[in-house]
Coordinates of C-alpha atoms and ligand atoms in Angstrom, one line a residue:
M1 CA 0.0 0.0 0.0
C2 CA 1.3 3.4 -0.9
L3 CA 0.5 5.6 2.1
E4 CA 1.2 8.8 0.3
R5 CA -1.8 8.1 -1.9
T6 CA -3.9 8.3 1.3
C7 CA -2.7 11.8 2.0
S8 CA -3.8 14.1 -0.8
P9 CA -3.6 17.6 0.6
S10 CA -6.3 20.0 -0.5
P11 CA -4.8 22.7 -2.9
P12 CA -3.9 25.9 -1.2
S13 CA -6.1 28.9 -2.1
H14 CA -3.1 31.3 -1.9
L15 CA 0.5 30.9 -3.1
W16 CA 3.4 33.2 -3.0
I17 CA 4.7 33.5 -6.5
D18 CA 7.6 35.6 -7.8
G19 CA 7.5 38.1 -4.9
R20 CA 3.8 38.4 -4.0
V21 CA 0.9 36.5 -2.5
A22 CA -1.5 35.5 -5.3
S23 CA -4.4 33.1 -5.9
A24 CA -3.2 29.6 -7.0
R25 CA -5.0 30.1 -10.3
E26 CA -2.6 33.1 -11.0
A27 CA 0.5 31.0 -10.9
G28 CA 0.6 30.7 -14.7
V29 CA 3.3 28.1 -15.2
S30 CA 4.0 27.3 -18.9
P31 CA 3.5 23.8 -20.2
L32 CA 7.0 24.2 -21.7
A33 CA 8.5 25.1 -18.3
H34 CA 12.1 23.8 -18.4
A35 CA 11.7 22.2 -14.9
L36 CA 8.6 20.3 -16.0
H37 CA 10.6 18.6 -18.8
Y38 CA 14.1 18.2 -17.2
G39 CA 13.5 18.5 -13.4
T40 CA 15.6 21.8 -13.2
G41 CA 14.3 23.0 -9.9
V42 CA 15.0 22.8 -6.2
F43 CA 12.5 22.5 -3.4
E44 CA 12.1 22.1 0.3
G45 CA 9.7 20.4 2.6
V46 CA 9.0 22.5 5.7
R47 CA 6.6 22.0 8.6
C48 CA 4.6 24.6 10.6
Y49 CA 3.1 23.4 13.9
S50 CA 0.5 24.8 16.2
G51 CA 1.7 25.6 19.7
D52 CA 0.6 27.0 23.0
R53 CA 1.0 30.5 21.7
R54 CA 1.2 31.0 17.9
P55 CA 2.0 28.5 15.1
A56 CA 5.7 28.2 14.4
V57 CA 7.8 27.0 11.5
F58 CA 10.4 24.4 12.4
R59 CA 14.1 25.1 11.5
L60 CA 13.3 27.3 8.5
P61 CA 16.9 28.8 8.2
E62 CA 18.3 25.2 7.9
H63 CA 15.8 24.3 5.2
L64 CA 16.4 27.5 3.2
S65 CA 20.2 27.1 3.5
R66 CA 19.9 23.6 2.0
M67 CA 17.7 24.9 -0.7
Q68 CA 20.2 27.6 -1.4
Q69 CA 22.9 25.0 -2.0
G70 CA 20.6 23.3 -4.5
A71 CA 19.9 26.6 -6.2
E72 CA 23.6 27.4 -6.5
A73 CA 24.3 23.9 -8.0
L74 CA 21.7 24.7 -10.7
A75 CA 22.7 28.4 -11.1
L76 CA 19.2 29.4 -10.0
P77 CA 18.9 32.8 -8.5
F78 CA 17.7 32.5 -4.8
D79 CA 17.2 34.8 -1.9
A80 CA 16.7 33.2 1.5
A81 CA 15.4 36.4 3.1
S82 CA 12.5 36.7 0.6
F83 CA 11.6 33.0 1.0
T84 CA 11.5 33.5 4.8
S85 CA 9.0 36.3 4.4
A86 CA 7.1 34.3 1.8
V87 CA 6.7 31.3 4.0
V88 CA 5.2 33.4 6.8
A89 CA 3.0 35.3 4.3
V90 CA 1.6 32.1 2.7
L91 CA 0.8 30.5 6.1
R92 CA -1.0 33.7 7.2
A93 CA -2.9 34.1 3.9
N94 CA -4.2 30.5 4.1
H95 CA -4.9 30.7 7.9
L96 CA -2.8 27.6 8.5
A97 CA -1.3 26.4 11.7
D98 CA -0.5 22.6 11.3
A99 CA 0.8 22.7 7.8
Y100 CA 3.3 21.5 5.2
V101 CA 5.1 24.3 3.3
R102 CA 6.6 23.7 -0.1
P103 CA 9.1 26.3 -1.3
L104 CA 10.2 25.8 -4.9
A105 CA 12.6 27.5 -7.3
F106 CA 12.6 26.4 -10.9
F107 CA 13.4 27.4 -14.5
E108 CA 10.5 28.6 -16.7
A109 CA 10.1 28.0 -20.4
G110 CA 12.5 29.7 -22.8
G111 CA 14.1 26.9 -24.8
L112 CA 14.2 23.1 -24.7
G113 CA 18.0 23.0 -24.8
L114 CA 19.9 22.1 -21.7
D115 CA 21.6 25.5 -21.3
V116 CA 19.8 27.1 -18.4
A117 CA 21.7 30.4 -18.6
P118 CA 19.1 32.3 -20.7
L119 CA 16.1 31.0 -18.7
R120 CA 13.9 32.9 -16.3
A121 CA 13.8 31.7 -12.7
R122 CA 10.4 31.3 -10.9
H123 CA 10.0 31.3 -7.2
L124 CA 7.0 29.8 -5.4
V125 CA 5.8 28.9 -1.9
A126 CA 2.7 26.8 -1.3
A127 CA 1.3 25.7 2.1
M128 CA -1.3 23.1 2.9
P129 CA -2.8 21.4 5.9
W130 CA -0.8 18.3 6.6
T131 CA 0.0 15.5 9.0
S132 CA 2.8 12.9 8.7
H133 CA 2.8 11.2 5.3
L134 CA 3.8 7.9 7.0
D135 CA 1.4 8.5 9.9
P136 CA 1.1 5.4 12.1
Q137 CA -2.2 6.8 13.3
R138 CA -3.5 6.7 9.8
T139 CA -2.1 3.2 9.0
G140 CA -2.7 1.8 12.5
R141 CA 0.7 0.3 12.5
A142 CA 4.4 0.9 12.2
I143 CA 5.6 1.0 8.6
H144 CA 6.8 -1.8 6.4
L145 CA 10.2 -1.1 4.7
R146 CA 11.7 -3.0 1.9
T147 CA 15.2 -3.0 0.4
S148 CA 15.0 -1.6 -3.1
S149 CA 16.5 -3.2 -6.1
R150 CA 17.5 0.3 -7.1
R151 CA 20.4 2.4 -6.0
R152 CA 20.3 6.0 -4.7
T153 CA 21.9 8.3 -7.3
P154 CA 25.5 8.6 -6.2
A155 CA 26.7 12.0 -4.9
S156 CA 29.3 12.0 -7.6
S157 CA 26.4 12.2 -10.2
L158 CA 23.9 14.3 -8.3
P159 CA 24.6 16.2 -5.1
P160 CA 22.3 14.8 -2.4
L161 CA 20.1 17.9 -2.2
K162 CA 16.5 18.4 -3.0
L163 CA 16.8 18.8 -6.7
C164 CA 13.5 18.1 -8.4
G165 CA 14.9 15.6 -11.0
G166 CA 16.7 13.7 -8.4
Y167 CA 13.4 12.3 -7.0
V168 CA 12.7 10.1 -10.1
A169 CA 14.8 7.3 -8.6
S170 CA 12.8 7.6 -5.4
V171 CA 9.5 7.5 -7.2
L172 CA 10.6 4.3 -9.0
A173 CA 11.8 2.7 -5.8
K174 CA 8.5 3.6 -4.1
L175 CA 6.5 2.1 -6.9
E176 CA 8.4 -1.1 -6.6
A177 CA 7.9 -1.2 -2.8
A178 CA 4.2 -0.5 -3.2
R179 CA 3.8 -3.3 -5.7
E180 CA 5.3 -5.7 -3.1
G181 CA 2.9 -4.5 -0.4
Y182 CA 5.4 -2.3 1.5
D183 CA 5.0 1.3 2.5
E184 CA 8.5 2.5 1.9
A185 CA 11.7 1.5 0.1
L186 CA 15.3 1.5 1.4
F187 CA 18.3 2.3 -0.7
V188 CA 21.3 0.2 0.0
D189 CA 24.6 0.7 -1.9
E190 CA 26.5 -2.0 -3.9
H191 CA 28.7 -2.7 -0.8
G192 CA 25.7 -3.5 1.4
F193 CA 25.7 -0.1 3.2
V194 CA 22.4 1.5 4.0
C195 CA 21.9 4.9 2.4
E196 CA 18.4 6.2 3.2
A197 CA 14.8 5.6 2.4
T198 CA 13.1 7.4 -0.5
G199 CA 12.2 10.4 1.6
E200 CA 13.6 9.7 5.1
N201 CA 16.9 9.1 6.9
V202 CA 17.4 5.9 8.8
F203 CA 18.2 5.3 12.5
V204 CA 18.9 2.0 14.2
V205 CA 18.7 1.0 17.9
K206 CA 20.7 -1.8 19.4
R207 CA 20.9 -2.5 23.1
G208 CA 19.6 1.0 23.9
R209 CA 22.3 2.7 21.7
V210 CA 20.9 5.0 19.0
V211 CA 22.9 5.2 15.7
A212 CA 22.1 7.6 12.8
V213 CA 23.0 5.9 9.5
Q214 CA 25.7 7.9 7.7
H215 CA 26.2 7.6 4.0
P216 CA 27.7 10.1 1.5
D217 CA 24.8 9.7 -1.0
A218 CA 22.1 10.5 1.6
L219 CA 20.4 13.8 2.1
A220 CA 21.6 15.6 5.2
G221 CA 18.2 15.5 6.8
I222 CA 17.2 18.3 9.2
T223 CA 15.1 15.9 11.2
R224 CA 18.1 13.6 11.4
A225 CA 20.3 16.4 12.8
T226 CA 17.5 17.3 15.3
L227 CA 17.3 13.7 16.5
I228 CA 21.1 13.3 16.8
S229 CA 21.1 16.4 19.0
L230 CA 18.1 15.2 21.1
A231 CA 19.2 11.6 21.4
G232 CA 22.9 12.1 21.5
A233 CA 23.0 9.5 18.7
D234 CA 26.3 8.3 17.1
E235 CA 26.7 8.7 13.4
R236 CA 28.4 5.9 11.4
P237 CA 28.0 3.8 8.3
V238 CA 25.6 0.8 8.9
T239 CA 25.2 -2.3 6.8
R240 CA 21.9 -3.9 5.8
D241 CA 22.9 -6.9 7.9
E242 CA 23.0 -4.7 11.0
L243 CA 19.5 -3.5 10.2
L244 CA 18.4 -7.1 10.1
D245 CA 19.8 -7.6 13.6
A246 CA 18.6 -4.3 15.1
D247 CA 16.3 -4.1 18.1
E248 CA 14.5 -1.1 16.6
I249 CA 14.6 0.8 13.3
F250 CA 13.0 4.2 12.8
L251 CA 12.9 6.7 9.9
T252 CA 13.1 10.5 10.2
G253 CA 11.9 13.3 7.9
T254 CA 10.1 16.6 8.0
S255 CA 6.9 15.0 6.8
A256 CA 7.3 11.5 8.2
E257 CA 8.7 12.9 11.6
V258 CA 9.9 10.0 13.7
V259 CA 8.3 6.8 12.5
A260 CA 8.9 3.2 13.7
V261 CA 9.6 0.4 11.2
G262 CA 7.4 -2.7 12.0
R263 CA 8.7 -4.9 9.2
F264 CA 12.0 -4.8 7.4
D265 CA 12.1 -7.1 4.4
A266 CA 11.0 -10.5 5.7
R267 CA 11.7 -9.5 9.4
D268 CA 9.0 -8.3 11.8
L269 CA 10.1 -5.9 14.5
V270 CA 8.2 -4.8 17.6
P271 CA 8.2 -1.0 17.7
G272 CA 10.2 -0.3 20.9
A273 CA 10.4 2.1 23.7
V274 CA 13.4 4.1 22.4
T275 CA 11.6 5.0 19.2
R276 CA 8.4 5.8 21.1
E277 CA 10.2 8.1 23.5
L278 CA 12.1 9.9 20.8
A279 CA 9.0 10.3 18.7
A280 CA 7.3 11.9 21.7
L281 CA 10.2 14.1 22.5
Y282 CA 10.4 15.3 18.8
D283 CA 6.6 16.0 18.9
A284 CA 7.1 18.1 22.1
V285 CA 10.0 20.0 20.6
V286 CA 8.3 20.9 17.3
H287 CA 5.1 22.0 19.1
G288 CA 7.1 24.1 21.5
R289 CA 6.1 22.1 24.6
S290 CA 9.7 21.5 25.5
E291 CA 12.3 24.0 26.6
V292 CA 14.8 22.4 24.3
E293 CA 16.0 24.7 21.5
R294 CA 13.1 27.1 21.3
S295 CA 15.2 29.0 18.8
W296 CA 14.3 26.2 16.2
R297 CA 10.8 27.6 16.0
L298 CA 9.9 30.7 14.1
E299 CA 6.5 32.0 15.2
V300 CA 4.1 33.0 12.4
Ligands
PMP401 N1 16.1 11.8 2.5 C1 15.4 12.2 1.4 C2 15.7 11.7 0.1 C3 14.4 13.2 1.6 O1 13.7 13.6 0.5 C4 14.1 13.7 2.9 C5 13.1 14.8 3.1 N2 11.8 14.3 2.7 C6 14.9 13.2 4.0 C7 15.9 12.3 3.7 C8 14.7 13.8 5.3 O2 15.1 15.1 5.4 P1 14.5 16.2 6.3 O3 14.6 15.6 7.7 O4 15.4 17.4 6.2 O5 13.1 16.4 5.9

């Protein structure tokens, strides 16, 4: 079962597009947009959470700094300060508190060659109501993860950033996993080292020790960094065999948050106390119920 199919967000009524808040109908993207044909764009996935006081966006500067790296790789003009104001403006315009925010920068139409230098850049922010895309409350269980027959694109070919075209391999891996009845696919490299899932980083727990999987081809996840800091986790390369021998496995991502793995390939795992506690701690931090790193939250 593909869980993301169960989570189809309603379209936002207002977007921020090229410097102003406008109705979604006004976005006016060309059918010949370069990004539509070649994936020449960069995006982010950001969350806003309700809290005791006002809603707050979680770790926005880190998301925009990663987006900036992707924009620089593609030679796309990018201004983090205007995206910061845009995120706040879109959340307010759509009256959203618990939301997913999607900033996107991409190349418009202007030629079907691969030289992007003459092309116009477009900048967009959308926001929509959202809960975790691998939400155990929706599925009623921990997720089922399957090793993919595909490889994550190596960093030597494509920097592990959120470049639009880079996600095609993830889509293919996800389709394969869904066909086999799994929720999510795991990329493992040709030497047997775990890279990441299609849209999440991987953690493993053994005898109470929490390890964040480290791999040069994996996205440097912001949720991963948050969990390392909250759990005092070690970072190191991990093999698939180690995963098969783990006490607990969990995935992290802005959208997925902290989600337990209940089956890995043919092996069933009982979601354990460490994952449960870390998921609860993450939930408290993102909602501002914890004193930890309040500076991670930007109130809207
Ligand atoms: N890996 C990939 C490939 C991703 O797309 C994502 C984000 N969905 C992650 C890991 C997790 O990153 P973050 O915690 O920054 O959302």
